[in-house]
mmCIF file of C-alpha atoms in Angstrom:
data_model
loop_
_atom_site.group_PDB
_atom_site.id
_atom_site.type_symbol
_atom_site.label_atom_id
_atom_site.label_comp_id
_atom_site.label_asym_id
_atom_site.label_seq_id
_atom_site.Cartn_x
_atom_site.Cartn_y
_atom_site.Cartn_z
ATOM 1 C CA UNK A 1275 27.319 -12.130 -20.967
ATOM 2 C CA UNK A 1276 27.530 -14.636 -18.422
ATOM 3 C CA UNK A 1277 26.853 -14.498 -14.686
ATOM 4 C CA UNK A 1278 29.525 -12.965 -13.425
ATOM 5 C CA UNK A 1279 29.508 -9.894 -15.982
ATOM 6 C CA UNK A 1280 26.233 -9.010 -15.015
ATOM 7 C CA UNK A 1281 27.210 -8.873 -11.661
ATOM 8 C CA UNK A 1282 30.113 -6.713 -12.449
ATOM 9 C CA UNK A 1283 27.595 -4.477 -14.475
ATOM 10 C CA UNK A 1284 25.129 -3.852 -11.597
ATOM 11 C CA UNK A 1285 27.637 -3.318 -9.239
ATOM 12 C CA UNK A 1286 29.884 -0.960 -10.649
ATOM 13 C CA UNK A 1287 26.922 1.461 -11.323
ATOM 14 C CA UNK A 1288 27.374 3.975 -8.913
ATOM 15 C CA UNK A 1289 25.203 7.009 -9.357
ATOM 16 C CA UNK A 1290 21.985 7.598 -7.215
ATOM 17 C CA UNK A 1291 19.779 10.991 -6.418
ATOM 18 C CA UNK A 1292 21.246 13.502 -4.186
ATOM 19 C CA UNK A 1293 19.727 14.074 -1.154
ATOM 20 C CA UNK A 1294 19.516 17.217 0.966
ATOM 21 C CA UNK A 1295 18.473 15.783 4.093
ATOM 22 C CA UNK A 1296 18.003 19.162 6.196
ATOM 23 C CA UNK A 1297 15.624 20.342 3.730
ATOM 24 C CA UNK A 1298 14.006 16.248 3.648
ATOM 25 C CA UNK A 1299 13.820 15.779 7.359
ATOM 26 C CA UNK A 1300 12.161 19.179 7.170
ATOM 27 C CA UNK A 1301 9.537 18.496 5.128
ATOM 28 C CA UNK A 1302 8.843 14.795 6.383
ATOM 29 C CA UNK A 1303 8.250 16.725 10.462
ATOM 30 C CA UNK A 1304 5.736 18.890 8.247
ATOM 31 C CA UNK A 1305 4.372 16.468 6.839
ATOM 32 C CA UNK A 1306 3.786 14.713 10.069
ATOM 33 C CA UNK A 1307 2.345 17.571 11.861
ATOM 34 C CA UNK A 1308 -0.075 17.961 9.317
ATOM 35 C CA UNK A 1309 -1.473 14.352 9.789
ATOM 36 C CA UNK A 1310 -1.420 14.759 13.081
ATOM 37 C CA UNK A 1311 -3.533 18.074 12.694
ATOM 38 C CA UNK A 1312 -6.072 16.258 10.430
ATOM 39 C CA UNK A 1313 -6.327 13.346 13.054
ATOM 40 C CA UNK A 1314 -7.298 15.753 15.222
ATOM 41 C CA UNK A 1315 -10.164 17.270 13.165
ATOM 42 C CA UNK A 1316 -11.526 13.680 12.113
ATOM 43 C CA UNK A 1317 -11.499 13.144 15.745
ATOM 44 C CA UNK A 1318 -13.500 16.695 16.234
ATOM 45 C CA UNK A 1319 -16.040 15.917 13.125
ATOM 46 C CA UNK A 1320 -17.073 12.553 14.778
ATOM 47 C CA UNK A 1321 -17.357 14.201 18.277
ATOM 48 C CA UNK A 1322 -19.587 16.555 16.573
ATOM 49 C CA UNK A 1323 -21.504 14.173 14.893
ATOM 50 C CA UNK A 1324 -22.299 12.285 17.657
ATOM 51 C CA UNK A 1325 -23.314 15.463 19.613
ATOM 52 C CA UNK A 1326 -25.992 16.067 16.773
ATOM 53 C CA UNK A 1327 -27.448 12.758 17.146
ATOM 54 C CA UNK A 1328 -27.521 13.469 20.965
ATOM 55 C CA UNK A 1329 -29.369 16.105 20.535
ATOM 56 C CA UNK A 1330 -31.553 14.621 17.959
ATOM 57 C CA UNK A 1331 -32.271 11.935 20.371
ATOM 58 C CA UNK A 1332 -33.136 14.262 23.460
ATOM 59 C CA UNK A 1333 -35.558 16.112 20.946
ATOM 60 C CA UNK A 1334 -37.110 13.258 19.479
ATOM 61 C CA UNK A 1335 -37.174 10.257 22.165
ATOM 62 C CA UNK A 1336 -38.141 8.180 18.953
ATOM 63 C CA UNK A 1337 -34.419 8.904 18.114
ATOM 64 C CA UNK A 1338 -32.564 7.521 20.826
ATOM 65 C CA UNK A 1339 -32.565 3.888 19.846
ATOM 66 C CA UNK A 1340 -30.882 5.302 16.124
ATOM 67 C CA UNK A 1341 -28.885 7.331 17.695
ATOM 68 C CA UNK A 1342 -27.180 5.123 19.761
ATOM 69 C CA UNK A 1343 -27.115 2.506 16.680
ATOM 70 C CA UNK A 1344 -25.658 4.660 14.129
ATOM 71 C CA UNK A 1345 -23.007 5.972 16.774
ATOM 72 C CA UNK A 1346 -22.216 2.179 17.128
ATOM 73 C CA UNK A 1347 -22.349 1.118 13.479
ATOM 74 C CA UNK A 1348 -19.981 4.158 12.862
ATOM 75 C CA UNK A 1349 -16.989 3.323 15.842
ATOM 76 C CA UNK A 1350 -17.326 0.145 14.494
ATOM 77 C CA UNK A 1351 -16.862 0.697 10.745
ATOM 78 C CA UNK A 1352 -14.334 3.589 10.617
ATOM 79 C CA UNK A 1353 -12.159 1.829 13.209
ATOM 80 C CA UNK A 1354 -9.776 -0.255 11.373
ATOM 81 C CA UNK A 1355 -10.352 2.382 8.754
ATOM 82 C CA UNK A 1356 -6.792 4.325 9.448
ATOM 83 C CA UNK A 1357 -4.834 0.981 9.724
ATOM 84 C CA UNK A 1358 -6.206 0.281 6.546
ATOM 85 C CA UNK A 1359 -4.908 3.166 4.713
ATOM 86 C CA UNK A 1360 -1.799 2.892 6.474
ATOM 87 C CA UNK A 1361 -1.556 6.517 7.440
ATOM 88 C CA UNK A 1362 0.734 6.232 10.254
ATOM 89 C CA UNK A 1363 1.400 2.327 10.218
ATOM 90 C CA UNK A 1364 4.911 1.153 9.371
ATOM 91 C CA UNK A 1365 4.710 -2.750 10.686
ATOM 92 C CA UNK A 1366 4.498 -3.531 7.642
ATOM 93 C CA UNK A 1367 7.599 -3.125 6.028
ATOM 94 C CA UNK A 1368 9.687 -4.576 9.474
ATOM 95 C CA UNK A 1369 8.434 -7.347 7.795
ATOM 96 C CA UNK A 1370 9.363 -10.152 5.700
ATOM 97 C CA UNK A 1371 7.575 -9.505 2.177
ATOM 98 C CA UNK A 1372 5.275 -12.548 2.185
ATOM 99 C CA UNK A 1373 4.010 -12.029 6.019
ATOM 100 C CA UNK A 1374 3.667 -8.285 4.705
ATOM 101 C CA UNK A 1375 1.527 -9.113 2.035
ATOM 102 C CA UNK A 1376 -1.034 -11.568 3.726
ATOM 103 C CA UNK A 1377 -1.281 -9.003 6.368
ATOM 104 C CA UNK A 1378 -1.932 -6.211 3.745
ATOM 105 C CA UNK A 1379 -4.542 -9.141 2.235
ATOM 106 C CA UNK A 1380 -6.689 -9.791 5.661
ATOM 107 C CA UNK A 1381 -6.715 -5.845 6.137
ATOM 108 C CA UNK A 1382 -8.582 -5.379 3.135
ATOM 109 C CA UNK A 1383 -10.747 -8.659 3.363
ATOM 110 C CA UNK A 1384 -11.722 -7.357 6.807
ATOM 111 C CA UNK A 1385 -12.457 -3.883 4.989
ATOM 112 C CA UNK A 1386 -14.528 -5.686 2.268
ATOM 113 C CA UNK A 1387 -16.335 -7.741 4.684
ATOM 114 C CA UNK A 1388 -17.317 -4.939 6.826
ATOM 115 C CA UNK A 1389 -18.512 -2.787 3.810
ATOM 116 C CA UNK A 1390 -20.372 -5.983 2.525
ATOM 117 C CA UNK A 1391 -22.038 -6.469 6.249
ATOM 118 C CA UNK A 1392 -23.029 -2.791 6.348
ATOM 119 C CA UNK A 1393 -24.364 -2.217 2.640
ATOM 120 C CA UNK A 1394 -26.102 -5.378 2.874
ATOM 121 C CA UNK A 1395 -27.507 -5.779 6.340
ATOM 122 C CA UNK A 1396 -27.414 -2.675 7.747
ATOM 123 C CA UNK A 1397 -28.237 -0.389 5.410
ATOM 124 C CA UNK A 1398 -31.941 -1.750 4.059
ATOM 125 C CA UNK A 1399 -32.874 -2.414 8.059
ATOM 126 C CA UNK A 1400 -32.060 1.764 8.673
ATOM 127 C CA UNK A 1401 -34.874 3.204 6.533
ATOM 128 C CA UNK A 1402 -37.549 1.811 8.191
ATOM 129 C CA UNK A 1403 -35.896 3.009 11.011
ATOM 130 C CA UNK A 1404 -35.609 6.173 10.110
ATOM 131 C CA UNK A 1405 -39.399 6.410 8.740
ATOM 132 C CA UNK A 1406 -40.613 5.241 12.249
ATOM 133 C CA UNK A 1407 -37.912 7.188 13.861
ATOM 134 C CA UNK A 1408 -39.732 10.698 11.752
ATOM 135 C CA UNK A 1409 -43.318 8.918 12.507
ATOM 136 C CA UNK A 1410 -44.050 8.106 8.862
ATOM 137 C CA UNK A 1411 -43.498 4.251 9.533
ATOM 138 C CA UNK A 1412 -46.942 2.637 8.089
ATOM 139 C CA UNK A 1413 -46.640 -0.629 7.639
ATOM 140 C CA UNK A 1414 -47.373 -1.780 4.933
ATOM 141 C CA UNK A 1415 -47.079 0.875 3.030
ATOM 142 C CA UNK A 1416 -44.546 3.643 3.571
ATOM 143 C CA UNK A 1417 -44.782 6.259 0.940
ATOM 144 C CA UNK A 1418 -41.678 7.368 -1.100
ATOM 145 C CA UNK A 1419 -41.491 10.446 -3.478
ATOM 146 C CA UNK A 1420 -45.137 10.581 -4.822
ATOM 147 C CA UNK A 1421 -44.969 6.932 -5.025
ATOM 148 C CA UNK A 1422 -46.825 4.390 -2.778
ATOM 149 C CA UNK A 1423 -44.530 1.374 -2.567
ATOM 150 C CA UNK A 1424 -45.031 -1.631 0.798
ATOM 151 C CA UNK A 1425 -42.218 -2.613 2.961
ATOM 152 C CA UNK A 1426 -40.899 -5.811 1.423
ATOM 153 C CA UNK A 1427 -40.920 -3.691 -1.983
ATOM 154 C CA UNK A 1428 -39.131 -0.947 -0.190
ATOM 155 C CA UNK A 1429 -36.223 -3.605 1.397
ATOM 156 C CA UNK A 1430 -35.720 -5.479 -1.513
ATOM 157 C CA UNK A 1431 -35.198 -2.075 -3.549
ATOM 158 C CA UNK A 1432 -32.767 -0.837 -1.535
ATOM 159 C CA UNK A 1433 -31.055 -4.140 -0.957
ATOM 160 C CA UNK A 1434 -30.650 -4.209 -4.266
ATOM 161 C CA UNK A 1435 -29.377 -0.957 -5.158
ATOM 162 C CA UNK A 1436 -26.607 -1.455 -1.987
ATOM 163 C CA UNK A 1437 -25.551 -4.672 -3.481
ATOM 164 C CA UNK A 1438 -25.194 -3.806 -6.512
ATOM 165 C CA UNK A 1439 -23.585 -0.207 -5.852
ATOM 166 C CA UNK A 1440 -21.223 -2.061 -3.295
ATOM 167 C CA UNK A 1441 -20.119 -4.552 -5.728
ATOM 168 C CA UNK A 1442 -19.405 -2.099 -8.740
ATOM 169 C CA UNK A 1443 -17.859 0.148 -5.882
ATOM 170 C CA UNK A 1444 -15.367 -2.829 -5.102
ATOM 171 C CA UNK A 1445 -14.275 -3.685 -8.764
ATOM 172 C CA UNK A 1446 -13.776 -0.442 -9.998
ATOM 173 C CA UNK A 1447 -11.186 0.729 -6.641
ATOM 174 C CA UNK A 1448 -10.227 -2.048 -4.721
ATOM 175 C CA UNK A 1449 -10.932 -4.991 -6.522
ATOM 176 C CA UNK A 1450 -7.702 -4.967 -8.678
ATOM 177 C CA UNK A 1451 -5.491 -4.432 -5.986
ATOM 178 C CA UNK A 1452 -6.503 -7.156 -3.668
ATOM 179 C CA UNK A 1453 -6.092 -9.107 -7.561
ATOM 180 C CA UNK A 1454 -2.856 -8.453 -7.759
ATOM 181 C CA UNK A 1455 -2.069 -8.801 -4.265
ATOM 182 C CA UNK A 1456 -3.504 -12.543 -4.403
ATOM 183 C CA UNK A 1457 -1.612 -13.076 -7.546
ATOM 184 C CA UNK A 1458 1.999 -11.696 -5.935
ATOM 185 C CA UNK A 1459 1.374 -14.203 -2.994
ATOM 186 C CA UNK A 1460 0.206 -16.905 -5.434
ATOM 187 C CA UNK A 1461 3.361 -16.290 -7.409
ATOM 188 C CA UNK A 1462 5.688 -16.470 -3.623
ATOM 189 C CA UNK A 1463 4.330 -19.801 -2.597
ATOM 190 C CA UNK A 1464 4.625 -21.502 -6.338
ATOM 191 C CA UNK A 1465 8.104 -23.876 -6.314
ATOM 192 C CA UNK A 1466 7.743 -23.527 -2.466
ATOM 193 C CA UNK B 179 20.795 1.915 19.561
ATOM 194 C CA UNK B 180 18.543 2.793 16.821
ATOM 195 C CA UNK B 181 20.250 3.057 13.172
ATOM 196 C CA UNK B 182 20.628 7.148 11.869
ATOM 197 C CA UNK B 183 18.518 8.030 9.387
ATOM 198 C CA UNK B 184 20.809 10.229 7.840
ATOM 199 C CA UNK B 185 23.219 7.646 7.704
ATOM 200 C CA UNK B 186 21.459 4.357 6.659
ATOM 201 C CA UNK B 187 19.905 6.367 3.545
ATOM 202 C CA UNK B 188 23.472 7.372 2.629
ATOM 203 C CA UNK B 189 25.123 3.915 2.977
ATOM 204 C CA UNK B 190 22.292 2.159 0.935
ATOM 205 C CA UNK B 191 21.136 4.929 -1.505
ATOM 206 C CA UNK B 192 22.370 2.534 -3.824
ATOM 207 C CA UNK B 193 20.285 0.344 -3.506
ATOM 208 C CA UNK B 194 17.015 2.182 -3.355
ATOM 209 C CA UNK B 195 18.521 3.988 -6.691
ATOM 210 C CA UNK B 196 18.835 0.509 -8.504
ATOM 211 C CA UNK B 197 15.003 -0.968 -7.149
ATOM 212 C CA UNK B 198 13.810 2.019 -8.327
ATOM 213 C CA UNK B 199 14.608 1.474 -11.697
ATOM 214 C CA UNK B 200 13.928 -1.865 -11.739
ATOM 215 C CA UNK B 201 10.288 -1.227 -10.480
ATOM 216 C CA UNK B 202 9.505 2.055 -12.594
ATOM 217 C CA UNK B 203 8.762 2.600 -16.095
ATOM 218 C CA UNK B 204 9.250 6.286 -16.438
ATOM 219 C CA UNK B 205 11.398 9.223 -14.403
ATOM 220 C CA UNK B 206 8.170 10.352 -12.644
ATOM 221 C CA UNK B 207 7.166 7.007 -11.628
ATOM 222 C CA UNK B 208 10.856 7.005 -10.200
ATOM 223 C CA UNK B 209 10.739 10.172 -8.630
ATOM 224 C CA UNK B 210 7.225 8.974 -6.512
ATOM 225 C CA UNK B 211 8.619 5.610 -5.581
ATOM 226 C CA UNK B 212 11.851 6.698 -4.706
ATOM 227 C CA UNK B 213 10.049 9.558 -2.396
ATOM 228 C CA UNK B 214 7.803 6.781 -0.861
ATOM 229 C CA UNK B 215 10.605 4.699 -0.119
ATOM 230 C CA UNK B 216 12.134 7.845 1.716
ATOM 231 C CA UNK B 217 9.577 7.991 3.563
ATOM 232 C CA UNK B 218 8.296 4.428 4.644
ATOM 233 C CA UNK B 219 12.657 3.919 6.115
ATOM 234 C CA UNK B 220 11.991 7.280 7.763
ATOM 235 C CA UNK B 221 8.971 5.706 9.375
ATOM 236 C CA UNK B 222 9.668 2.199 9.922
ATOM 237 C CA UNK B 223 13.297 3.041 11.199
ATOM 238 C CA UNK B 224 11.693 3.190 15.238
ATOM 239 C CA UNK B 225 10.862 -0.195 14.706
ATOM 240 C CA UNK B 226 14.271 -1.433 13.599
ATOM 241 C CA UNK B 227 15.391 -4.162 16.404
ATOM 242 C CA UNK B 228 18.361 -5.277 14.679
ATOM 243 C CA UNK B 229 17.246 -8.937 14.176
ATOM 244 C CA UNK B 230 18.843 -8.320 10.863
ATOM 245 C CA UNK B 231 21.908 -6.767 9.114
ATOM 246 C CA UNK B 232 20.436 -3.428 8.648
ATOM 247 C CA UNK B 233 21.081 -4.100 4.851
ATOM 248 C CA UNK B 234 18.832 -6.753 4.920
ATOM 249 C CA UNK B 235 15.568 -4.308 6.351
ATOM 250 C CA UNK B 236 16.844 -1.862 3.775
ATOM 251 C CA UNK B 237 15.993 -4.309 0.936
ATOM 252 C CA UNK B 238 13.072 -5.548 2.831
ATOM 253 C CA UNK B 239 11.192 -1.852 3.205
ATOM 254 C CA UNK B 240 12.188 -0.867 -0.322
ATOM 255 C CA UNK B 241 11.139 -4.585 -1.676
ATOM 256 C CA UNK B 242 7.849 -3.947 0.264
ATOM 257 C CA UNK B 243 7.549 -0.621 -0.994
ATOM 258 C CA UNK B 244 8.080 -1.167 -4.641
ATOM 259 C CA UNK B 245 5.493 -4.075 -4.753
ATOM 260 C CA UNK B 246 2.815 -1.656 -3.101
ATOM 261 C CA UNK B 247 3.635 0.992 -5.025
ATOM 262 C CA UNK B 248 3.183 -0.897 -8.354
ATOM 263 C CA UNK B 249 -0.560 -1.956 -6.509
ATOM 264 C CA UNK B 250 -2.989 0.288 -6.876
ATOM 265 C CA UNK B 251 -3.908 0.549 -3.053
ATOM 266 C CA UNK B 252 0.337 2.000 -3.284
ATOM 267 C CA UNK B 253 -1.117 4.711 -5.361
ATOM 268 C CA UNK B 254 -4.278 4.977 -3.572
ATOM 269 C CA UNK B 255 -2.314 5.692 -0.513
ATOM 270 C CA UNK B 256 -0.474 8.708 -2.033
ATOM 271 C CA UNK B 257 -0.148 11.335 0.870
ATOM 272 C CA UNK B 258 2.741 13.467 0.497
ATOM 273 C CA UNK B 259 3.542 16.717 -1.806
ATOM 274 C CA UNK B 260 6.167 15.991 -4.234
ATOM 275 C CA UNK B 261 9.903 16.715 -3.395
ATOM 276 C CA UNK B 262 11.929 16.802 -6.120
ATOM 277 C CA UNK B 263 13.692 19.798 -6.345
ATOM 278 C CA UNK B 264 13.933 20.492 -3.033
ATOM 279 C CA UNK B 265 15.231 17.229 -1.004
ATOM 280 C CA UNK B 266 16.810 15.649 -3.665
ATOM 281 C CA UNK B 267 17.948 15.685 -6.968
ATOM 282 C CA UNK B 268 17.401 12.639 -9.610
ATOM 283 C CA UNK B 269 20.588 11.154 -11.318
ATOM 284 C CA UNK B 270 20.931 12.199 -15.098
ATOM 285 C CA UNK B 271 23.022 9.211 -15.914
ATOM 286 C CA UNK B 272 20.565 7.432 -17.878
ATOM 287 C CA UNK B 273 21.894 9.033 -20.837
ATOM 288 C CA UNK B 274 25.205 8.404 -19.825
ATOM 289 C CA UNK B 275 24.544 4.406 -19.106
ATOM 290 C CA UNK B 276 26.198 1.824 -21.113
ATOM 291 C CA UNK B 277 23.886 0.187 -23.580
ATOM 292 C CA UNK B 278 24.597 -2.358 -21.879
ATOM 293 C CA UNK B 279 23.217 -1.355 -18.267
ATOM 294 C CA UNK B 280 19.967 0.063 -19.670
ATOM 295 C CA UNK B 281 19.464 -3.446 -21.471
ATOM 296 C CA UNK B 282 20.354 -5.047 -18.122
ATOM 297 C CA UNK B 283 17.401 -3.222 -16.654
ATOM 298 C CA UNK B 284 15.120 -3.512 -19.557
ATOM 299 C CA UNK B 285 15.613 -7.469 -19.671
ATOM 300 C CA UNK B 286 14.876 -7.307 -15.169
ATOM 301 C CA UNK B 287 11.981 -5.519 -16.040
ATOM 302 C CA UNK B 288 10.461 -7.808 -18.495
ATOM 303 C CA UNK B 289 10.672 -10.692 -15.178
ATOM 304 C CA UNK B 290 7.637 -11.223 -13.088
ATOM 305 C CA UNK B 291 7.512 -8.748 -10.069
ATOM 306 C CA UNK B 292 8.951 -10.913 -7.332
ATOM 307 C CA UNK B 293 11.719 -12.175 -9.731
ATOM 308 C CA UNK B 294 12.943 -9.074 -10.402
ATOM 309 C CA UNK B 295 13.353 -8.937 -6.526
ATOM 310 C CA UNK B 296 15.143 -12.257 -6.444
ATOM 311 C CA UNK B 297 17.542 -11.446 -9.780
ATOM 312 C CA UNK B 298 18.093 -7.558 -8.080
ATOM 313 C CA UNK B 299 19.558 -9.383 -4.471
ATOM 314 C CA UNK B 300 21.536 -11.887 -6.883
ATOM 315 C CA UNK B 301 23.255 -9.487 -8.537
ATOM 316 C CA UNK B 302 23.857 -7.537 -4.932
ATOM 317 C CA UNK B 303 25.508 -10.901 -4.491
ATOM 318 C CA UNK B 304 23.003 -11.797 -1.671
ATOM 319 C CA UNK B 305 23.114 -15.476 -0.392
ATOM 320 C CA UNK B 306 20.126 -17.812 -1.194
ATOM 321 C CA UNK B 307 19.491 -17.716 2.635
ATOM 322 C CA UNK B 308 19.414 -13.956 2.698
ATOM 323 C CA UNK B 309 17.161 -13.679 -0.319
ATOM 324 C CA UNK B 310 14.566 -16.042 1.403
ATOM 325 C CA UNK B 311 14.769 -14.180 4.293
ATOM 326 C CA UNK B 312 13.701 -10.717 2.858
ATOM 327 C CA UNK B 313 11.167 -12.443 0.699
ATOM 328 C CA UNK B 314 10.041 -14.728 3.524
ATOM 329 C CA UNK B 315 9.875 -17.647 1.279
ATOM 330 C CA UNK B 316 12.116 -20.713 1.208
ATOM 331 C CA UNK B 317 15.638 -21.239 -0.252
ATOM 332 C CA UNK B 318 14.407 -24.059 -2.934
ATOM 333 C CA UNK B 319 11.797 -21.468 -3.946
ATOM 334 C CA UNK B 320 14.362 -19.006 -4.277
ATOM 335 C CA UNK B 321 16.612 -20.968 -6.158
ATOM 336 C CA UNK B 322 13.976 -22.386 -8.566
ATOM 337 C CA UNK B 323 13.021 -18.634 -9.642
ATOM 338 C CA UNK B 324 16.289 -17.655 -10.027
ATOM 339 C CA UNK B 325 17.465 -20.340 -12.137
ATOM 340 C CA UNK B 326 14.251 -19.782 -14.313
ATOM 341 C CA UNK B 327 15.436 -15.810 -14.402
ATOM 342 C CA UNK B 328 19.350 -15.925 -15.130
ATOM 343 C CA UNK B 329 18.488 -18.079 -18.112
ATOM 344 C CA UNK B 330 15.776 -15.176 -19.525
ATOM 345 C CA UNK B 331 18.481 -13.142 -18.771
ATOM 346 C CA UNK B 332 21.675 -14.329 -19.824
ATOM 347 C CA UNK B 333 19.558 -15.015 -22.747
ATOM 348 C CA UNK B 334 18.155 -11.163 -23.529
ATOM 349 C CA UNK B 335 21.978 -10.027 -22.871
ATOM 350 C CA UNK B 336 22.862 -11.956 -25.709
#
């Protein structure tokens, strides 16, 4: 077949799915509602949460300074985190596909890099917060389980175990896709 | 004036019909990406400022939507109960297609996934221009892939 032909062949296919769009529009308004409704209770959970910590803090003036850290570490991690899943979020596809893809691309760089920054910074530096925070910060030795291990050992344990759990974390969910998505973009700007 | 929903779906159901096949492997991989398609124009539509033939955003949200879809972070992202049945019905006509259609998707789907974009809006009889536009890449590109793709097909439809 030559050129033309398989023009003539795609075109003159005419069938598609029928749509009942009362019954569609329907259930897309439902559907929207209902996001909207568990917005609203995310929004309600984190209120919460920081109203616990509050009141942990007004307990326990040791608590304040954590407190006010976690509350920080959290507004600052879970904030991109709904543009990220694209919940709501339709720029993307007003887009031309390449622009759409690099966009998709820093979203989740920005995503890995803030996991990275909090597994691997953040995370090791809050237990010996929380130790002194609960008055059982003895440096250097804090004791863990029935175990006697010193601060450095403590750190590097957990630094460890957040690296490495962040890492296998990545490969096994995201990893591929942000593959894939490198390779689609590779693939647009070869021949350009 | 913003496009009607209603309408734009029924003018280009075509289209989403056809990318749907060309991006799926099996009818319930069909039925999800045709349902997310649905339902990304049903978003995005709001944002529609007619910088382009409305034609053009059609193949651009569906082209978008197929790519994410094949992506794992597509599937990652799936949010929404499944409507067959009950908004629309699948076409039976695969059984009914010419052996010679259902080769002319098999041999699309054996192309890399952004050529099978490029060879779909060829066959629409899209201009080189047009094509770079949805793609956002440039015309040589464009015509370098599609040269490289009409000879893997012409060849298969031996």
């Amino acid at each position: 077949m030559n050129e033309n032909e398989l023009k003539q062949l795609w075109q003159d296919e005419q069938t598609a799915p029928k749509i009942d769009f009362a019954v569609l529009i329907k259930h897309l308004d439902k559907w929207r509602a209902k996001l909207r409704k568990k917005a609203m209770i995310d929004t309600w959970i984190q209120v919460a949460g920081a109203g616990i910590l509050v009141g942990l803090a007004l307990y326990n003036a040791k608590l304040i300074a954590l407190s006010v850290f976690c509350v920080a570490i959290v507004i600052w991690y879970v904030r991109d985190l709904r543009a990220f899943y694209n919940v709501d979020d339709t720029e993307l596809n007003s887009t031309d596909l390449k622009r759409s893809l690099n966009l998709k691309k820093a979203k989740m760089t920005g995503y890995f890099l803030r996991t990275r920054i909090l597994m691997y910074a953040v995370m090791p530096l809050s237990v010996p917060l929380i130790f002194y925070a609960f008055g059982s910060f003895d440096p250097p030795s804090i004791k863990v389980w029935h175990w006697t291990f010193s601060l450095v050992e403590s750190l590097i344990g957990f630094e460890i175990i957040s690296i490495v759990a962040t890492e296998i974390g990545f490969a096994l969910t995201y990893g591929p896709a942000l593959k894939e998505l490198k390779e689609l973009l590779k693939e647009l700007d070869s021949n350009q | 004036m913003k496009p009607d929903f209603e309408k734009t779906i029924s003018e280009n159901v075509g289209v989403l019909h056809k990318l749907c096949r060309v991006y799926t492997n099996s009818r319930h991989e069909y039925e999800e990406l045709f349902q997310e398609m649905l339902v990304q124009i049903w978003l995005s539509i709001k944002n529609f400022r007619g910088d382009a033939k409305i034609s053009t955003w059609i193949y651009q949200v569906c082209i978008n939507t197929s790519l994410s879809f094949r992506s794992k972070v597509g599937r990652h992202n799936k949010r929404f109960e499944s409507l067959d049945g009950k908004a629309f019905v699948l076409p039976t006509q695969e059984n009914a297609d010419t052996g010679q259609l259902q080769q002319l998707y098999s041999a699309i789907r054996e192309l890399k996934p952004i050529d099978r974009a490029i060879v779909s809006l060829f066959l629409e009889d899209k201009s080189y221009e047009e094509t770079a536009q949805i793609l956002g890449i440039s015309k040589t590109n464009v015509a370098t892939r599609l040269n490289r793709s009409k000879k893997q097909l012409v060849e298969k439809m031996r």
